[in-house]
Amino acid sequence: MRFGTLLELQYPRPWPEDGERQFFQNVLDQVELTDQLGYHSVWEVEHHFLEEYAHSSSPEVFLAAISQRTKNLRLGHGIVLMPPGYNQTARVAERIATLDLVSNGRVEFGTGESSSRAELEGYGVPLEEKRAQWLECTEQVANMLALDPYPGYEGRYLSMPTRNVVPKTVQKPHPPMWMACSNHEQIKLAAHLGLGALGFALVDAKTAKGWIDEYYEIIKTECVPIGHTVNANIALTSPLSLDADEEAARERGFKGRYFFTFASNHHYVDGLHKAGRTDIWEQYEQAWPVLRQSFEGYGAPSTVGTPDQARKMMQIYEGMGCDEVLFMAQMGKIAHEDICESLRIFADEIMPEFQEREVQKQQRKEEELAPYIEAALARKEWMQPLADDDIPIYEAYKRHVAKAGEAEAGEVDEDHWVAAIDRLMRRSGAKPNV
């Protein structure tokens, strides 16, 4: 298997002066460390207004910073919110391509919708339309990245004329594409669309194996890719807190892990929130004595505990057919030093044996899936590129305005465009600026 990290950028209250700046610098250092230790990827979410739970509202900026502090890490936009109320579609294509260029082709392009009321209503995204918006805009971003020029599109949520969306990505035709999946139906949809499944839901091993097997069966039989490639991969998340002292690892790890769930439930399920005032961490501290009892006596394999327990857990993930594990090490108020130590322990004591098997596994997998992926691509209805003679010509603005002036004032020689623009500007009362 491959191993990466997933960042929500959790920053619980209280928020001291200069605390958020130091917090961001610590996470940058953590990511740089994972690159040095040989981890495969770092994934960063996109969320808005979700205080304490996720201060990751500009992942494109954070990932760009990471790109200059790392050499090998794959940079996962995990995820870009695709409804155009959040991110205008062509701007997504431009940002993905730019990040791919500045990182020398290391981008993984994750997509999704989000479902919190804070975000949907904050950006004017209708709950009942977010899935349709995600589908339409995700397909068109892939076309924008792959086609030269983009032929243009008139859809329900996107209207755009012919334009060549630049720059273009290093990875051709575009970076690997993924979908955020929090339940069984979403994992099946990812397979139907040829997208990697970012499985953020934590489920038992037997259930997860069934979902993974079904995902690959759909890839083989029913996939019609939404993009220009098929990215057949499953990534699952796992909290990470390791120590030779099991109780120390469990105390900090489970407290961070349960805050992740507590804050998520607050924003997505049953919270009452006053923007800028509600203190989720204070509420969590009050609930912690009861929540703590749920892991007392818990002795199953887990990546919260000792290295040996984590090794057994990874063997279970490997047996399920998982392609990549994304560790949530930055959770709640786990100290920066403890996060770094957990990352080191896993990289030094556990990761090498799985990496040794990864190359052969990937080779076998690619050979097995190749004919099925070829068949899936053959089922796709492709947006057709324009022939050169069919690419429309559009006039520069000043030329367009000048021609409008000619129509009103009679024929004007092309050498007098500027005078025509000046005449129109003065007529409108605007100050000429030519």
GROMACS .gro file of C-alpha atoms in nm:
model
  434
    1MET     CA    1   0.000   0.000   0.000
    2ARG     CA    2   0.082   0.366  -0.025
    3PHE     CA    3   0.061   0.602   0.273
    4GLY     CA    4  -0.026   0.968   0.298
    5THR     CA    5  -0.172   1.224   0.535
    6LEU     CA    6  -0.505   1.408   0.534
    7LEU     CA    7  -0.528   1.764   0.665
    8GLU     CA    8  -0.844   1.929   0.793
    9LEU     CA    9  -0.638   2.205   0.960
   10GLN     CA   10  -0.827   2.167   1.287
   11TYR     CA   11  -0.773   2.462   1.517
   12PRO     CA   12  -0.982   2.437   1.837
   13ARG     CA   13  -1.041   2.732   2.066
   14PRO     CA   14  -0.916   2.923   2.255
   15TRP     CA   15  -0.732   3.119   1.987
   16PRO     CA   16  -0.438   3.312   2.136
   17GLU     CA   17  -0.277   3.608   1.967
   18ASP     CA   18  -0.055   3.484   1.683
   19GLY     CA   19  -0.175   3.129   1.746
   20GLU     CA   20  -0.319   3.064   1.402
   21ARG     CA   21  -0.002   3.178   1.226
   22GLN     CA   22   0.209   2.943   1.440
   23PHE     CA   23  -0.040   2.663   1.384
   24PHE     CA   24  -0.012   2.696   1.005
   25GLN     CA   25   0.368   2.704   1.026
   26ASN     CA   26   0.365   2.385   1.235
   27VAL     CA   27   0.151   2.203   0.979
   28LEU     CA   28   0.383   2.313   0.699
   29ASP     CA   29   0.671   2.163   0.896
   30GLN     CA   30   0.474   1.841   0.947
   31VAL     CA   31   0.415   1.807   0.574
   32GLU     CA   32   0.779   1.875   0.494
   33LEU     CA   33   0.869   1.598   0.739
   34THR     CA   34   0.639   1.347   0.566
   35ASP     CA   35   0.817   1.419   0.239
   36GLN     CA   36   1.154   1.352   0.401
   37LEU     CA   37   1.024   1.032   0.559
   38GLY     CA   38   0.902   0.886   0.230
   39TYR     CA   39   0.526   0.920   0.254
   40HIS     CA   40   0.345   0.913  -0.079
   41SER     CA   41   0.094   1.200  -0.053
   42VAL     CA   42  -0.061   1.483   0.142
   43TRP     CA   43  -0.429   1.562   0.100
   44GLU     CA   44  -0.597   1.884   0.208
   45VAL     CA   45  -0.970   1.942   0.233
   46GLU     CA   46  -1.163   2.251   0.128
   47HIS     CA   47  -1.410   2.380   0.384
   48HIS     CA   48  -1.555   2.721   0.461
   49PHE     CA   49  -1.681   2.876   0.785
   50LEU     CA   50  -1.643   2.551   0.983
   51GLU     CA   51  -1.478   2.707   1.288
   52GLU     CA   52  -1.238   2.484   1.486
   53TYR     CA   53  -1.317   2.179   1.270
   54ALA     CA   54  -1.145   2.288   0.946
   55HIS     CA   55  -0.960   2.613   0.883
   56SER     CA   56  -0.872   2.493   0.534
   57SER     CA   57  -1.058   2.745   0.321
   58SER     CA   58  -0.782   2.809   0.065
   59PRO     CA   59  -0.618   2.472  -0.003
   60GLU     CA   60  -0.484   2.595  -0.337
   61VAL     CA   61  -0.267   2.848  -0.149
   62PHE     CA   62  -0.154   2.600   0.115
   63LEU     CA   63  -0.074   2.330  -0.142
   64ALA     CA   64   0.125   2.579  -0.348
   65ALA     CA   65   0.334   2.654  -0.039
   66ILE     CA   66   0.379   2.282   0.020
   67SER     CA   67   0.488   2.233  -0.342
   68GLN     CA   68   0.792   2.451  -0.279
   69ARG     CA   69   0.889   2.278   0.046
   70THR     CA   70   0.868   1.920  -0.082
   71LYS     CA   71   1.014   1.715  -0.366
   72ASN     CA   72   0.825   1.389  -0.397
   73LEU     CA   73   0.488   1.412  -0.218
   74ARG     CA   74   0.178   1.386  -0.433
   75LEU     CA   75  -0.034   1.695  -0.365
   76GLY     CA   76  -0.397   1.601  -0.314
   77HIS     CA   77  -0.673   1.857  -0.350
   78GLY     CA   78  -0.892   1.651  -0.127
   79ILE     CA   79  -1.132   1.803  -0.228
   80VAL     CA   80  -1.209   2.096  -0.456
   81LEU     CA   81  -1.570   2.200  -0.402
   82MET     CA   82  -1.707   2.192  -0.756
   83PRO     CA   83  -2.048   2.370  -0.745
   84PRO     CA   84  -1.978   2.705  -0.916
   85GLY     CA   85  -2.104   2.904  -0.618
   86TYR     CA   86  -1.785   2.793  -0.442
   87ASN     CA   87  -1.543   2.790  -0.735
   88GLN     CA   88  -1.602   2.913  -1.090
   89THR     CA   89  -1.537   2.616  -1.318
   90ALA     CA   90  -1.266   2.757  -1.544
   91ARG     CA   91  -1.085   2.895  -1.240
   92VAL     CA   92  -1.065   2.543  -1.099
   93ALA     CA   93  -0.899   2.422  -1.420
   94GLU     CA   94  -0.654   2.714  -1.414
   95ARG     CA   95  -0.558   2.655  -1.051
   96ILE     CA   96  -0.516   2.279  -1.091
   97ALA     CA   97  -0.294   2.329  -1.395
   98THR     CA   98  -0.084   2.595  -1.226
   99LEU     CA   99  -0.032   2.379  -0.918
  100ASP     CA  100   0.067   2.087  -1.140
  101LEU     CA  101   0.327   2.306  -1.313
  102VAL     CA  102   0.483   2.456  -1.001
  103SER     CA  103   0.498   2.109  -0.839
  104ASN     CA  104   0.647   1.939  -1.146
  105GLY     CA  105   0.341   1.721  -1.206
  106ARG     CA  106   0.247   1.604  -0.855
  107VAL     CA  107  -0.123   1.696  -0.834
  108GLU     CA  108  -0.408   1.460  -0.744
  109PHE     CA  109  -0.741   1.628  -0.829
  110GLY     CA  110  -1.010   1.541  -0.576
  111THR     CA  111  -1.366   1.666  -0.627
  112GLY     CA  112  -1.680   1.695  -0.420
  113GLU     CA  113  -1.980   1.900  -0.308
  114SER     CA  114  -1.982   1.950   0.072
  115SER     CA  115  -2.304   1.930   0.267
  116SER     CA  116  -2.289   2.166   0.565
  117ARG     CA  117  -2.551   2.437   0.592
  118ALA     CA  118  -2.281   2.689   0.681
  119GLU     CA  119  -2.108   2.634   0.348
  120LEU     CA  120  -2.404   2.574   0.117
  121GLU     CA  121  -2.600   2.877   0.231
  122GLY     CA  122  -2.288   3.089   0.278
  123TYR     CA  123  -2.208   3.050  -0.092
  124GLY     CA  124  -2.563   3.025  -0.223
  125VAL     CA  125  -2.542   2.661  -0.335
  126PRO     CA  126  -2.887   2.494  -0.334
  127LEU     CA  127  -2.880   2.168  -0.140
  128GLU     CA  128  -3.102   1.990  -0.393
  129GLU     CA  129  -2.880   2.092  -0.688
  130LYS     CA  130  -2.528   2.040  -0.553
  131ARG     CA  131  -2.488   1.687  -0.694
  132ALA     CA  132  -2.600   1.793  -1.043
  133GLN     CA  133  -2.368   2.094  -1.027
  134TRP     CA  134  -2.077   1.875  -0.922
  135LEU     CA  135  -2.137   1.634  -1.213
  136GLU     CA  136  -2.162   1.902  -1.479
  137CYS     CA  137  -1.871   2.114  -1.362
  138THR     CA  138  -1.635   1.824  -1.289
  139GLU     CA  139  -1.676   1.686  -1.641
  140GLN     CA  140  -1.616   2.027  -1.793
  141VAL     CA  141  -1.301   2.092  -1.590
  142ALA     CA  142  -1.158   1.769  -1.730
  143ASN     CA  143  -1.245   1.888  -2.081
  144MET     CA  144  -1.091   2.230  -2.018
  145LEU     CA  145  -0.765   2.071  -1.904
  146ALA     CA  146  -0.748   1.822  -2.190
  147LEU     CA  147  -0.875   2.013  -2.496
  148ASP     CA  148  -0.695   2.285  -2.693
  149PRO     CA  149  -0.903   2.496  -2.724
  150TYR     CA  150  -1.200   2.418  -2.502
  151PRO     CA  151  -1.491   2.418  -2.749
  152GLY     CA  152  -1.732   2.595  -2.515
  153TYR     CA  153  -2.041   2.467  -2.339
  154GLU     CA  154  -2.402   2.560  -2.273
  155GLY     CA  155  -2.535   2.363  -1.979
  156ARG     CA  156  -2.766   2.407  -1.686
  157TYR     CA  157  -2.503   2.551  -1.452
  158LEU     CA  158  -2.219   2.647  -1.683
  159SER     CA  159  -2.220   2.867  -1.990
  160MET     CA  160  -1.887   2.940  -2.153
  161PRO     CA  161  -1.772   3.033  -2.504
  162THR     CA  162  -1.478   2.878  -2.685
  163ARG     CA  163  -1.159   2.956  -2.498
  164ASN     CA  164  -0.819   2.796  -2.462
  165VAL     CA  165  -0.788   2.744  -2.086
  166VAL     CA  166  -0.423   2.796  -1.995
  167PRO     CA  167  -0.187   2.688  -1.858
  168LYS     CA  168  -0.199   2.316  -1.932
  169THR     CA  169  -0.098   2.048  -1.687
  170VAL     CA  170   0.227   1.853  -1.679
  171GLN     CA  171   0.027   1.530  -1.640
  172LYS     CA  172  -0.160   1.445  -1.958
  173PRO     CA  173  -0.444   1.466  -2.033
  174HIS     CA  174  -0.501   1.584  -1.674
  175PRO     CA  175  -0.405   1.481  -1.319
  176PRO     CA  176  -0.568   1.173  -1.164
  177MET     CA  177  -0.924   1.255  -1.058
  178TRP     CA  178  -1.095   1.150  -0.734
  179MET     CA  179  -1.430   1.184  -0.559
  180ALA     CA  180  -1.497   1.230  -0.187
  181CYS     CA  181  -1.700   0.931  -0.065
  182SER     CA  182  -1.864   0.914   0.276
  183ASN     CA  183  -2.099   0.622   0.211
  184HIS     CA  184  -2.151   0.310   0.001
  185GLU     CA  185  -2.356   0.477  -0.273
  186GLN     CA  186  -2.091   0.743  -0.331
  187ILE     CA  187  -1.818   0.479  -0.366
  188LYS     CA  188  -2.028   0.303  -0.630
  189LEU     CA  189  -2.082   0.634  -0.811
  190ALA     CA  190  -1.707   0.699  -0.812
  191ALA     CA  191  -1.654   0.362  -0.980
  192HIS     CA  192  -1.923   0.430  -1.242
  193LEU     CA  193  -1.749   0.759  -1.326
  194GLY     CA  194  -1.394   0.621  -1.328
  195LEU     CA  195  -1.287   0.829  -1.028
  196GLY     CA  196  -1.065   0.730  -0.740
  197ALA     CA  197  -1.266   0.693  -0.419
  198LEU     CA  198  -1.156   0.899  -0.121
  199GLY     CA  199  -1.331   0.700   0.148
  200PHE     CA  200  -1.346   0.929   0.447
  201ALA     CA  201  -1.598   0.718   0.640
  202LEU     CA  202  -1.454   0.484   0.901
  203VAL     CA  203  -1.622   0.142   0.868
  204ASP     CA  204  -1.539  -0.209   0.984
  205ALA     CA  205  -1.301  -0.425   0.779
  206LYS     CA  206  -1.563  -0.668   0.648
  207THR     CA  207  -1.786  -0.385   0.524
  208ALA     CA  208  -1.494  -0.200   0.370
  209LYS     CA  209  -1.375  -0.509   0.181
  210GLY     CA  210  -1.722  -0.558   0.034
  211TRP     CA  211  -1.731  -0.197  -0.081
  212ILE     CA  212  -1.384  -0.220  -0.235
  213ASP     CA  213  -1.464  -0.542  -0.419
  214GLU     CA  214  -1.783  -0.387  -0.557
  215TYR     CA  215  -1.594  -0.074  -0.661
  216TYR     CA  216  -1.353  -0.274  -0.875
  217GLU     CA  217  -1.631  -0.489  -1.020
  218ILE     CA  218  -1.809  -0.173  -1.141
  219ILE     CA  219  -1.481  -0.040  -1.283
  220LYS     CA  220  -1.456  -0.360  -1.487
  221THR     CA  221  -1.815  -0.379  -1.609
  222GLU     CA  222  -2.005  -0.048  -1.595
  223CYS     CA  223  -1.756   0.238  -1.581
  224VAL     CA  224  -1.807   0.537  -1.812
  225PRO     CA  225  -1.538   0.788  -1.712
  226ILE     CA  226  -1.632   1.147  -1.641
  227GLY     CA  227  -1.276   1.253  -1.721
  228HIS     CA  228  -1.032   1.157  -1.995
  229THR     CA  229  -0.875   0.877  -1.793
  230VAL     CA  230  -0.981   0.616  -1.537
  231ASN     CA  231  -0.828   0.643  -1.190
  232ALA     CA  232  -0.907   0.307  -1.030
  233ASN     CA  233  -0.795   0.356  -0.670
  234ILE     CA  234  -0.940   0.339  -0.320
  235ALA     CA  235  -0.800   0.550  -0.037
  236LEU     CA  236  -0.923   0.505   0.320
  237THR     CA  237  -0.858   0.723   0.623
  238SER     CA  238  -0.727   0.628   0.964
  239PRO     CA  239  -0.637   0.832   1.275
  240LEU     CA  240  -0.270   0.815   1.370
  241SER     CA  241  -0.115   0.838   1.716
  242LEU     CA  242   0.176   0.606   1.792
  243ASP     CA  243   0.396   0.555   2.095
  244ALA     CA  244   0.582   0.269   2.261
  245ASP     CA  245   0.365   0.359   2.561
  246GLU     CA  246   0.022   0.240   2.450
  247GLU     CA  247  -0.171   0.443   2.705
  248ALA     CA  248   0.005   0.767   2.609
  249ALA     CA  249  -0.071   0.709   2.242
  250ARG     CA  250  -0.433   0.622   2.316
  251GLU     CA  251  -0.497   0.912   2.552
  252ARG     CA  252  -0.390   1.181   2.307
  253GLY     CA  253  -0.491   0.994   1.992
  254PHE     CA  254  -0.846   0.909   2.090
  255LYS     CA  255  -0.904   1.253   2.238
  256GLY     CA  256  -0.803   1.404   1.904
  257ARG     CA  257  -1.002   1.144   1.710
  258TYR     CA  258  -1.321   1.201   1.906
  259PHE     CA  259  -1.290   1.578   1.866
  260PHE     CA  260  -1.283   1.520   1.490
  261THR     CA  261  -1.616   1.338   1.518
  262PHE     CA  262  -1.762   1.577   1.776
  263ALA     CA  263  -1.687   1.888   1.569
  264SER     CA  264  -1.807   1.720   1.250
  265ASN     CA  265  -2.138   1.634   1.414
  266HIS     CA  266  -2.165   1.990   1.542
  267HIS     CA  267  -2.134   2.144   1.194
  268TYR     CA  268  -2.310   1.876   0.990
  269VAL     CA  269  -2.565   1.703   1.213
  270ASP     CA  270  -2.697   1.851   1.536
  271GLY     CA  271  -2.502   2.161   1.638
  272LEU     CA  272  -2.639   2.504   1.727
  273HIS     CA  273  -2.380   2.756   1.611
  274LYS     CA  274  -2.337   3.129   1.665
  275ALA     CA  275  -2.074   3.245   1.416
  276GLY     CA  276  -1.760   3.369   1.584
  277ARG     CA  277  -1.887   3.294   1.934
  278THR     CA  278  -1.968   2.924   1.982
  279ASP     CA  279  -1.683   2.741   2.158
  280ILE     CA  280  -1.687   2.382   2.028
  281TRP     CA  281  -1.380   2.278   2.226
  282GLU     CA  282  -1.537   2.391   2.553
  283GLN     CA  283  -1.845   2.182   2.474
  284TYR     CA  284  -1.619   1.891   2.388
  285GLU     CA  285  -1.426   1.914   2.713
  286GLN     CA  286  -1.755   1.890   2.901
  287ALA     CA  287  -1.850   1.578   2.703
  288TRP     CA  288  -1.505   1.416   2.715
  289PRO     CA  289  -1.536   1.223   3.046
  290VAL     CA  290  -1.828   1.029   2.898
  291LEU     CA  291  -1.676   0.991   2.551
  292ARG     CA  292  -1.350   0.867   2.703
  293GLN     CA  293  -1.521   0.556   2.837
  294SER     CA  294  -1.588   0.436   2.481
  295PHE     CA  295  -1.224   0.347   2.419
  296GLU     CA  296  -1.134   0.215   2.761
  297GLY     CA  297  -1.059  -0.152   2.724
  298TYR     CA  298  -1.045  -0.122   2.346
  299GLY     CA  299  -0.768  -0.359   2.234
  300ALA     CA  300  -0.832  -0.421   1.863
  301PRO     CA  301  -0.567  -0.341   1.600
  302SER     CA  302  -0.556   0.033   1.543
  303THR     CA  303  -0.323   0.307   1.428
  304VAL     CA  304  -0.385   0.466   1.767
  305GLY     CA  305  -0.159   0.272   2.000
  306THR     CA  306   0.172   0.087   1.963
  307PRO     CA  307   0.363   0.027   1.640
  308ASP     CA  308   0.275  -0.343   1.657
  309GLN     CA  309  -0.096  -0.263   1.678
  310ALA     CA  310  -0.062  -0.026   1.383
  311ARG     CA  311   0.120  -0.290   1.179
  312LYS     CA  312  -0.164  -0.537   1.236
  313MET     CA  313  -0.416  -0.274   1.134
  314MET     CA  314  -0.231  -0.203   0.811
  315GLN     CA  315  -0.222  -0.573   0.733
  316ILE     CA  316  -0.601  -0.570   0.762
  317TYR     CA  317  -0.624  -0.271   0.526
  318GLU     CA  318  -0.391  -0.441   0.281
  319GLY     CA  319  -0.601  -0.757   0.291
  320MET     CA  320  -0.915  -0.554   0.214
  321GLY     CA  321  -0.759  -0.436  -0.112
  322CYS     CA  322  -0.706  -0.076  -0.003
  323ASP     CA  323  -0.464   0.112  -0.231
  324GLU     CA  324  -0.369   0.398  -0.001
  325VAL     CA  325  -0.416   0.488   0.365
  326LEU     CA  326  -0.447   0.856   0.455
  327PHE     CA  327  -0.353   0.924   0.815
  328MET     CA  328  -0.528   1.190   1.019
  329ALA     CA  329  -0.246   1.279   1.256
  330GLN     CA  330  -0.341   1.646   1.300
  331MET     CA  331  -0.663   1.615   1.505
  332GLY     CA  332  -0.798   1.824   1.789
  333LYS     CA  333  -0.518   1.951   2.010
  334ILE     CA  334  -0.255   1.682   1.956
  335ALA     CA  335   0.077   1.860   2.004
  336HIS     CA  336   0.298   1.933   1.705
  337GLU     CA  337   0.585   1.733   1.855
  338ASP     CA  338   0.362   1.427   1.911
  339ILE     CA  339   0.230   1.445   1.554
  340CYS     CA  340   0.583   1.448   1.417
  341GLU     CA  341   0.687   1.159   1.640
  342SER     CA  342   0.393   0.944   1.527
  343LEU     CA  343   0.480   1.012   1.164
  344ARG     CA  344   0.843   0.912   1.230
  345ILE     CA  345   0.752   0.592   1.411
  346PHE     CA  346   0.522   0.474   1.133
  347ALA     CA  347   0.775   0.561   0.861
  348ASP     CA  348   1.066   0.393   1.039
  349GLU     CA  349   0.901   0.081   1.183
  350ILE     CA  350   0.600  -0.004   0.967
  351MET     CA  351   0.598   0.157   0.624
  352PRO     CA  352   0.898  -0.016   0.460
  353GLU     CA  353   0.752  -0.367   0.454
  354PHE     CA  354   0.436  -0.246   0.278
  355GLN     CA  355   0.629  -0.033   0.032
  356GLU     CA  356   0.829  -0.338  -0.074
  357ARG     CA  357   0.510  -0.511  -0.188
  358GLU     CA  358   0.359  -0.202  -0.348
  359VAL     CA  359   0.552  -0.198  -0.677
  360GLN     CA  360   0.462  -0.554  -0.768
  361LYS     CA  361   0.102  -0.506  -0.658
  362GLN     CA  362   0.062  -0.200  -0.879
  363GLN     CA  363   0.215  -0.375  -1.178
  364ARG     CA  364  -0.026  -0.670  -1.142
  365LYS     CA  365  -0.319  -0.436  -1.095
  366GLU     CA  366  -0.240  -0.227  -1.402
  367GLU     CA  367  -0.206  -0.537  -1.619
  368GLU     CA  368  -0.534  -0.680  -1.491
  369LEU     CA  369  -0.733  -0.359  -1.536
  370ALA     CA  370  -0.587  -0.244  -1.869
  371PRO     CA  371  -0.847  -0.412  -2.098
  372TYR     CA  372  -1.134  -0.304  -1.873
  373ILE     CA  373  -1.016   0.057  -1.871
  374GLU     CA  374  -0.981   0.049  -2.249
  375ALA     CA  375  -1.342  -0.072  -2.271
  376ALA     CA  376  -1.458   0.197  -2.029
  377LEU     CA  377  -1.296   0.473  -2.235
  378ALA     CA  378  -1.461   0.330  -2.547
  379ARG     CA  379  -1.804   0.370  -2.382
  380LYS     CA  380  -1.755   0.741  -2.317
  381GLU     CA  381  -1.921   1.007  -2.532
  382TRP     CA  382  -1.634   1.249  -2.584
  383MET     CA  383  -1.658   1.623  -2.626
  384GLN     CA  384  -1.528   1.670  -2.977
  385PRO     CA  385  -1.238   1.908  -3.039
  386LEU     CA  386  -1.290   2.185  -3.290
  387ALA     CA  387  -1.128   2.178  -3.631
  388ASP     CA  388  -0.909   2.481  -3.690
  389ASP     CA  389  -1.157   2.631  -3.937
  390ASP     CA  390  -1.436   2.598  -3.680
  391ILE     CA  391  -1.261   2.784  -3.398
  392PRO     CA  392  -1.445   3.116  -3.370
  393ILE     CA  393  -1.255   3.442  -3.377
  394TYR     CA  394  -1.339   3.699  -3.113
  395GLU     CA  395  -1.235   4.061  -3.133
  396ALA     CA  396  -1.035   4.247  -2.873
  397TYR     CA  397  -1.250   4.487  -2.675
  398LYS     CA  398  -1.118   4.811  -2.822
  399ARG     CA  399  -1.158   4.679  -3.174
  400HIS     CA  400  -1.515   4.575  -3.093
  401VAL     CA  401  -1.600   4.917  -2.948
  402ALA     CA  402  -1.437   5.094  -3.240
  403LYS     CA  403  -1.649   4.901  -3.487
  404ALA     CA  404  -1.959   4.997  -3.293
  405GLY     CA  405  -1.848   5.360  -3.326
  406GLU     CA  406  -1.802   5.317  -3.699
  407ALA     CA  407  -2.158   5.193  -3.732
  408GLU     CA  408  -2.287   5.511  -3.569
  409ALA     CA  409  -2.048   5.766  -3.721
  410GLY     CA  410  -2.008   5.617  -4.067
  411GLU     CA  411  -1.708   5.441  -4.210
  412VAL     CA  412  -1.392   5.512  -4.017
  413ASP     CA  413  -1.056   5.397  -4.144
  414GLU     CA  414  -0.891   5.138  -3.920
  415ASP     CA  415  -0.612   5.385  -3.849
  416HIS     CA  416  -0.868   5.591  -3.654
  417TRP     CA  417  -0.985   5.328  -3.404
  418VAL     CA  418  -0.852   5.526  -3.114
  419ALA     CA  419  -1.039   5.836  -3.219
  420ALA     CA  420  -1.359   5.636  -3.249
  421ILE     CA  421  -1.318   5.494  -2.900
  422ASP     CA  422  -1.243   5.840  -2.767
  423ARG     CA  423  -1.560   5.971  -2.927
  424LEU     CA  424  -1.775   5.697  -2.773
  425MET     CA  425  -1.619   5.742  -2.430
  426ARG     CA  426  -1.681   6.116  -2.434
  427ARG     CA  427  -2.040   6.063  -2.547
  428SER     CA  428  -2.099   5.836  -2.246
  429GLY     CA  429  -1.949   6.091  -2.008
  430ALA     CA  430  -1.659   5.863  -1.919
  431LYS     CA  431  -1.307   5.993  -1.906
  432PRO     CA  432  -1.112   5.874  -2.214
  433ASN     CA  433  -0.832   5.635  -2.132
  434VAL     CA  434  -0.674   5.529  -2.460
   0.00000   0.00000   0.00000
